[in-house]
C-alpha atoms as one frame of an Amber mdcrd trajectory, in Angstrom:
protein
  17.000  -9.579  11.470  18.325  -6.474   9.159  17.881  -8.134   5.964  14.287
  -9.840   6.620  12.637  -6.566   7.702  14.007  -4.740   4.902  12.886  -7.604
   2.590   9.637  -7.384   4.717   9.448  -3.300   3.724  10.552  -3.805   0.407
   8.366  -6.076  -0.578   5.455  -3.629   1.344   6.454  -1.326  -1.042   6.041
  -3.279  -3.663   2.225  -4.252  -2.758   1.868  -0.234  -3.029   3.417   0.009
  -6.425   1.286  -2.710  -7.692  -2.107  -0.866  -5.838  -0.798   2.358  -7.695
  -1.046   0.753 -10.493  -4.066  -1.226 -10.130  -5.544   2.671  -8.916  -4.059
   5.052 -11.480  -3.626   3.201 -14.430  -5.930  -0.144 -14.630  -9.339   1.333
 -12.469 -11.662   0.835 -15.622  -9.651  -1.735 -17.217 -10.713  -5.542 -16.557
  -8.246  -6.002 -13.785  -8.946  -2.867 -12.044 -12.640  -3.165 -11.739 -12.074
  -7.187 -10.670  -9.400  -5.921  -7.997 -11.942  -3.541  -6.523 -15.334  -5.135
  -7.313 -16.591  -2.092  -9.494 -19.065  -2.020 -12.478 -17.865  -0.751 -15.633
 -19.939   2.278 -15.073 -18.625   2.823 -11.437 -15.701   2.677 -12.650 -15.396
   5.418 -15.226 -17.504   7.702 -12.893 -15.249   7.607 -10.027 -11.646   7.311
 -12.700 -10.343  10.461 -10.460 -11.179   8.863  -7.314  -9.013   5.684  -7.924
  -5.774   8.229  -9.556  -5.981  10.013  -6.227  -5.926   7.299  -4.038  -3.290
   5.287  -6.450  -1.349   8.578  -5.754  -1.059   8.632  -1.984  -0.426   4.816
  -2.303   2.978   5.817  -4.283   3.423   8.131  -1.623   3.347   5.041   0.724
   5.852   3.062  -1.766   8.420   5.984  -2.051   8.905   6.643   1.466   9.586
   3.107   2.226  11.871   3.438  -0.327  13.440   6.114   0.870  13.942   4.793
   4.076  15.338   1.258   2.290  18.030   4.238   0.785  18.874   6.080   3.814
  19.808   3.129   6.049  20.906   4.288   9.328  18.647   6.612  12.204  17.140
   8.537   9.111  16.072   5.586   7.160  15.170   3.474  10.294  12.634   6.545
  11.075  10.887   6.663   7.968   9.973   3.034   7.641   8.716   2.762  10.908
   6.792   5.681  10.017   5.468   4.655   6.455   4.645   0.946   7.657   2.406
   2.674  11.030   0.803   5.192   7.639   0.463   1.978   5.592  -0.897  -0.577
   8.522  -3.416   2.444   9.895  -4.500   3.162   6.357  -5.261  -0.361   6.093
  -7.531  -0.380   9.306  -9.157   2.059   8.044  -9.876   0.580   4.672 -10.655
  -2.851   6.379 -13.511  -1.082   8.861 -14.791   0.893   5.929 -14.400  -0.623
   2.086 -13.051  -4.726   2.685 -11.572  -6.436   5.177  -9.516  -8.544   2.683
  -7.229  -5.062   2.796  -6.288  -5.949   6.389  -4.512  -8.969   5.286  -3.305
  -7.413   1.795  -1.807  -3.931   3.343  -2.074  -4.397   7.450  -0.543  -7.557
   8.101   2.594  -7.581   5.577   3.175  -3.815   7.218   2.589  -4.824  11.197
   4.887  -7.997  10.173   7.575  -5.802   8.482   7.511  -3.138  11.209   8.051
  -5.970  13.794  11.028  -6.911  12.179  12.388  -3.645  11.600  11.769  -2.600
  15.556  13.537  -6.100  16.364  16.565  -5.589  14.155  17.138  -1.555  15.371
């Protein structure tokens, strides 16, 4: 049960590495504006938007990292914490940008916090 939620978590983190990356560093590339539907325009008018938001999703990434690193109580505590940030924030982004990000960031986080809770 230990090693498929932290697979589960890890690879959550991942998904958030690759969304920073989509957010900081590809928003008005190709693959950024495909990823988020925007206009070439859009894009490059709302560049700071997307490095802010590919910032807090690193946030996301490093503290399930972190807790990946700590094992024990401490690291047990912050994934359970991260995936609950992660699986609200993607609530939130379903009800008000796409509900595709439900099943991208909610339901890989809700899975991966089930098996963490199981496993403790």
């Amino acid at each position: 049960m230990i090693v498929v939620g932290n697979v589960l978590v890890a690879l959550v983190a991942l998904i958030h590495v690759y969304i920073l990356v989509l957010e900081m560093f590809l928003w008005t590339k190709p693959q950024g504006r495909k990823a988020f539907g925007l206009t070439p325009e859009f894009a490059e008018q709302t560049r700071v938007l997307g490095l802010n938001q590919g910032l807090y999703n690193g946030f996301l990434a490093a503290g399930l990292l972190a807790g990946l690193l700590a094992g024990g109580d401490t690291g047990f505590a912050a994934k359970v914490f991260f995936l609950l940030c992660v699986a609200v924030a993607g609530v939130v982004g379903a009800a008000t940008a796409s509900r595709r990000i439900l099943y991208v960031q909610t339901v890989p986080a809700a899975l991966a916090l089930l098996f963490v809770l199981l496993a403790h």
